[in-house]
């Protein structure tokens, strides 16, 4: 019978060799070299710095802060709606799905016995 470390290694190799991981790497390289994505990302970072700096002097609910929040929201939306970024996020979700399922399944199996039995000492 395999020990738990061997089983973990097998699962790890299955996850590492998933073709969607390679696709994610390719998309990441495309993102890093796409001029429009870079520009949108830099714009978002600039607005985040401005907003952070603004909060040193203004309340979050002030009119100027609200205006900057809206600018930030619009910049983030533009970046997120870029076709290449959308593809990346879809692929990232595909890569992460088995990990979320594994986490859920393991936690469910580990914690289920404890929730249904009583551990009170008499």
PDB file of C-alpha atoms in Angstrom:
ATOM      1  CA  UNK A   1       0.000   0.000   0.000  1.00  0.00           C
ATOM      2  CA  UNK A   2       1.281   3.456  -0.896  1.00  0.00           C
ATOM      3  CA  UNK A   3       1.956   5.898   1.868  1.00  0.00           C
ATOM      4  CA  UNK A   4       0.349   9.327   1.873  1.00  0.00           C
ATOM      5  CA  UNK A   5       3.509  11.053   0.581  1.00  0.00           C
ATOM      6  CA  UNK A   6       3.573   8.894  -2.539  1.00  0.00           C
ATOM      7  CA  UNK A   7      -0.117   9.562  -3.145  1.00  0.00           C
ATOM      8  CA  UNK A   8       0.392  13.291  -2.737  1.00  0.00           C
ATOM      9  CA  UNK A   9       3.286  13.153  -5.202  1.00  0.00           C
ATOM     10  CA  UNK A  10       1.081  11.341  -7.740  1.00  0.00           C
ATOM     11  CA  UNK A  11      -1.697  13.902  -7.402  1.00  0.00           C
ATOM     12  CA  UNK A  12       0.845  16.705  -7.648  1.00  0.00           C
ATOM     13  CA  UNK A  13       2.243  15.257 -10.881  1.00  0.00           C
ATOM     14  CA  UNK A  14      -1.239  14.899 -12.343  1.00  0.00           C
ATOM     15  CA  UNK A  15      -1.970  18.533 -11.583  1.00  0.00           C
ATOM     16  CA  UNK A  16       1.403  19.750 -12.882  1.00  0.00           C
ATOM     17  CA  UNK A  17       0.977  17.866 -16.158  1.00  0.00           C
ATOM     18  CA  UNK A  18      -2.502  19.183 -16.867  1.00  0.00           C
ATOM     19  CA  UNK A  19      -2.443  20.711 -20.392  1.00  0.00           C
ATOM     20  CA  UNK A  20      -4.348  23.759 -19.175  1.00  0.00           C
ATOM     21  CA  UNK A  21      -1.314  24.714 -17.033  1.00  0.00           C
ATOM     22  CA  UNK A  22       0.813  24.979 -20.173  1.00  0.00           C
ATOM     23  CA  UNK A  23      -1.893  27.038 -21.852  1.00  0.00           C
ATOM     24  CA  UNK A  24      -1.924  29.340 -18.807  1.00  0.00           C
ATOM     25  CA  UNK A  25       1.847  29.849 -19.096  1.00  0.00           C
ATOM     26  CA  UNK A  26       1.464  30.709 -22.780  1.00  0.00           C
ATOM     27  CA  UNK A  27      -1.300  33.190 -22.046  1.00  0.00           C
ATOM     28  CA  UNK A  28       0.769  34.723 -19.268  1.00  0.00           C
ATOM     29  CA  UNK A  29       3.642  35.270 -21.711  1.00  0.00           C
ATOM     30  CA  UNK A  30       1.247  36.872 -24.175  1.00  0.00           C
ATOM     31  CA  UNK A  31      -0.083  39.160 -21.446  1.00  0.00           C
ATOM     32  CA  UNK A  32       3.400  40.207 -20.402  1.00  0.00           C
ATOM     33  CA  UNK A  33       4.224  41.204 -23.975  1.00  0.00           C
ATOM     34  CA  UNK A  34       0.958  42.766 -25.100  1.00  0.00           C
ATOM     35  CA  UNK A  35       1.382  46.550 -25.314  1.00  0.00           C
ATOM     36  CA  UNK A  36      -2.266  47.336 -24.679  1.00  0.00           C
ATOM     37  CA  UNK A  37      -2.476  45.050 -21.630  1.00  0.00           C
ATOM     38  CA  UNK A  38       0.734  46.575 -20.277  1.00  0.00           C
ATOM     39  CA  UNK A  39      -0.632  50.082 -20.799  1.00  0.00           C
ATOM     40  CA  UNK A  40      -3.945  49.244 -19.119  1.00  0.00           C
ATOM     41  CA  UNK A  41      -2.149  47.559 -16.235  1.00  0.00           C
ATOM     42  CA  UNK A  42       0.192  50.493 -15.711  1.00  0.00           C
ATOM     43  CA  UNK A  43      -2.755  52.885 -15.799  1.00  0.00           C
ATOM     44  CA  UNK A  44      -4.526  50.828 -13.139  1.00  0.00           C
ATOM     45  CA  UNK A  45      -1.398  50.786 -10.944  1.00  0.00           C
ATOM     46  CA  UNK A  46      -1.017  54.551 -11.331  1.00  0.00           C
ATOM     47  CA  UNK A  47      -4.623  55.142 -10.306  1.00  0.00           C
ATOM     48  CA  UNK A  48      -4.242  52.766  -7.344  1.00  0.00           C
ATOM     49  CA  UNK A  49      -1.215  54.757  -6.131  1.00  0.00           C
ATOM     50  CA  UNK A  50      -3.075  58.026  -6.566  1.00  0.00           C
ATOM     51  CA  UNK A  51      -6.081  56.712  -4.674  1.00  0.00           C
ATOM     52  CA  UNK A  52      -3.924  55.356  -1.872  1.00  0.00           C
ATOM     53  CA  UNK A  53      -2.131  58.677  -1.583  1.00  0.00           C
ATOM     54  CA  UNK A  54      -5.421  60.552  -1.669  1.00  0.00           C
ATOM     55  CA  UNK A  55      -6.703  58.546   1.297  1.00  0.00           C
ATOM     56  CA  UNK A  56      -3.869  59.981   3.388  1.00  0.00           C
ATOM     57  CA  UNK A  57      -5.608  63.349   3.131  1.00  0.00           C
ATOM     58  CA  UNK A  58      -9.245  62.644   2.333  1.00  0.00           C
ATOM     59  CA  UNK A  59     -12.016  60.498   3.760  1.00  0.00           C
ATOM     60  CA  UNK A  60     -13.064  57.496   1.705  1.00  0.00           C
ATOM     61  CA  UNK A  61     -16.526  59.016   1.390  1.00  0.00           C
ATOM     62  CA  UNK A  62     -15.378  62.456   0.194  1.00  0.00           C
ATOM     63  CA  UNK A  63     -16.457  63.551  -3.299  1.00  0.00           C
ATOM     64  CA  UNK A  64     -12.888  63.505  -4.645  1.00  0.00           C
ATOM     65  CA  UNK A  65     -12.333  60.005  -3.222  1.00  0.00           C
ATOM     66  CA  UNK A  66     -15.571  58.813  -4.793  1.00  0.00           C
ATOM     67  CA  UNK A  67     -14.469  60.244  -8.127  1.00  0.00           C
ATOM     68  CA  UNK A  68     -11.109  58.439  -7.866  1.00  0.00           C
ATOM     69  CA  UNK A  69     -12.899  55.190  -6.920  1.00  0.00           C
ATOM     70  CA  UNK A  70     -14.939  55.477 -10.080  1.00  0.00           C
ATOM     71  CA  UNK A  71     -11.799  56.050 -12.173  1.00  0.00           C
ATOM     72  CA  UNK A  72     -10.232  52.980 -10.546  1.00  0.00           C
ATOM     73  CA  UNK A  73     -13.317  50.894 -11.222  1.00  0.00           C
ATOM     74  CA  UNK A  74     -13.354  51.922 -14.887  1.00  0.00           C
ATOM     75  CA  UNK A  75      -9.639  51.195 -15.310  1.00  0.00           C
ATOM     76  CA  UNK A  76     -10.012  47.759 -13.717  1.00  0.00           C
ATOM     77  CA  UNK A  77     -13.042  47.045 -15.890  1.00  0.00           C
ATOM     78  CA  UNK A  78     -11.135  47.989 -19.069  1.00  0.00           C
ATOM     79  CA  UNK A  79      -8.284  45.689 -18.117  1.00  0.00           C
ATOM     80  CA  UNK A  80     -10.600  42.820 -17.164  1.00  0.00           C
ATOM     81  CA  UNK A  81     -12.587  43.134 -20.394  1.00  0.00           C
ATOM     82  CA  UNK A  82      -9.529  42.939 -22.630  1.00  0.00           C
ATOM     83  CA  UNK A  83      -9.925  39.709 -24.683  1.00  0.00           C
ATOM     84  CA  UNK A  84      -6.510  38.356 -23.727  1.00  0.00           C
ATOM     85  CA  UNK A  85      -7.099  39.026 -20.033  1.00  0.00           C
ATOM     86  CA  UNK A  86     -10.495  37.333 -20.264  1.00  0.00           C
ATOM     87  CA  UNK A  87      -8.885  34.247 -21.807  1.00  0.00           C
ATOM     88  CA  UNK A  88      -6.257  34.244 -19.075  1.00  0.00           C
ATOM     89  CA  UNK A  89      -8.847  34.414 -16.289  1.00  0.00           C
ATOM     90  CA  UNK A  90     -10.901  31.628 -17.900  1.00  0.00           C
ATOM     91  CA  UNK A  91      -7.833  29.423 -18.152  1.00  0.00           C
ATOM     92  CA  UNK A  92      -6.807  30.284 -14.595  1.00  0.00           C
ATOM     93  CA  UNK A  93     -10.229  29.186 -13.400  1.00  0.00           C
ATOM     94  CA  UNK A  94      -9.819  25.929 -15.335  1.00  0.00           C
ATOM     95  CA  UNK A  95      -6.410  25.332 -13.731  1.00  0.00           C
ATOM     96  CA  UNK A  96      -7.665  26.132 -10.231  1.00  0.00           C
ATOM     97  CA  UNK A  97     -10.855  24.062 -10.401  1.00  0.00           C
ATOM     98  CA  UNK A  98      -9.182  20.701  -9.613  1.00  0.00           C
ATOM     99  CA  UNK A  99      -7.365  22.333  -6.697  1.00  0.00           C
ATOM    100  CA  UNK A 100     -10.622  23.705  -5.261  1.00  0.00           C
ATOM    101  CA  UNK A 101     -12.281  20.327  -5.703  1.00  0.00           C
ATOM    102  CA  UNK A 102      -9.357  18.536  -4.051  1.00  0.00           C
ATOM    103  CA  UNK A 103      -9.427  20.933  -1.119  1.00  0.00           C
ATOM    104  CA  UNK A 104     -13.193  20.560  -0.749  1.00  0.00           C
ATOM    105  CA  UNK A 105     -13.113  16.766  -1.040  1.00  0.00           C
ATOM    106  CA  UNK A 106     -10.273  16.361   1.440  1.00  0.00           C
ATOM    107  CA  UNK A 107     -11.729  18.727   3.998  1.00  0.00           C
ATOM    108  CA  UNK A 108     -15.138  17.150   3.634  1.00  0.00           C
ATOM    109  CA  UNK A 109     -13.768  13.658   4.200  1.00  0.00           C
ATOM    110  CA  UNK A 110     -11.556  14.719   7.091  1.00  0.00           C
ATOM    111  CA  UNK A 111     -14.072  16.849   8.992  1.00  0.00           C
ATOM    112  CA  UNK A 112     -17.232  14.835   8.318  1.00  0.00           C
ATOM    113  CA  UNK A 113     -16.545  12.131  10.926  1.00  0.00           C
ATOM    114  CA  UNK A 114     -15.973  14.787  13.583  1.00  0.00           C
ATOM    115  CA  UNK A 115     -19.179  16.628  12.915  1.00  0.00           C
ATOM    116  CA  UNK A 116     -21.336  13.528  13.127  1.00  0.00           C
ATOM    117  CA  UNK A 117     -19.808  11.974  16.233  1.00  0.00           C
ATOM    118  CA  UNK A 118     -19.704  13.304  19.702  1.00  0.00           C
ATOM    119  CA  UNK A 119     -16.383  13.706  21.419  1.00  0.00           C
ATOM    120  CA  UNK A 120     -17.648  14.498  24.862  1.00  0.00           C
ATOM    121  CA  UNK A 121     -15.831  12.908  27.713  1.00  0.00           C
ATOM    122  CA  UNK A 122     -17.853  11.585  30.608  1.00  0.00           C
TER     123      UNK A 122
END
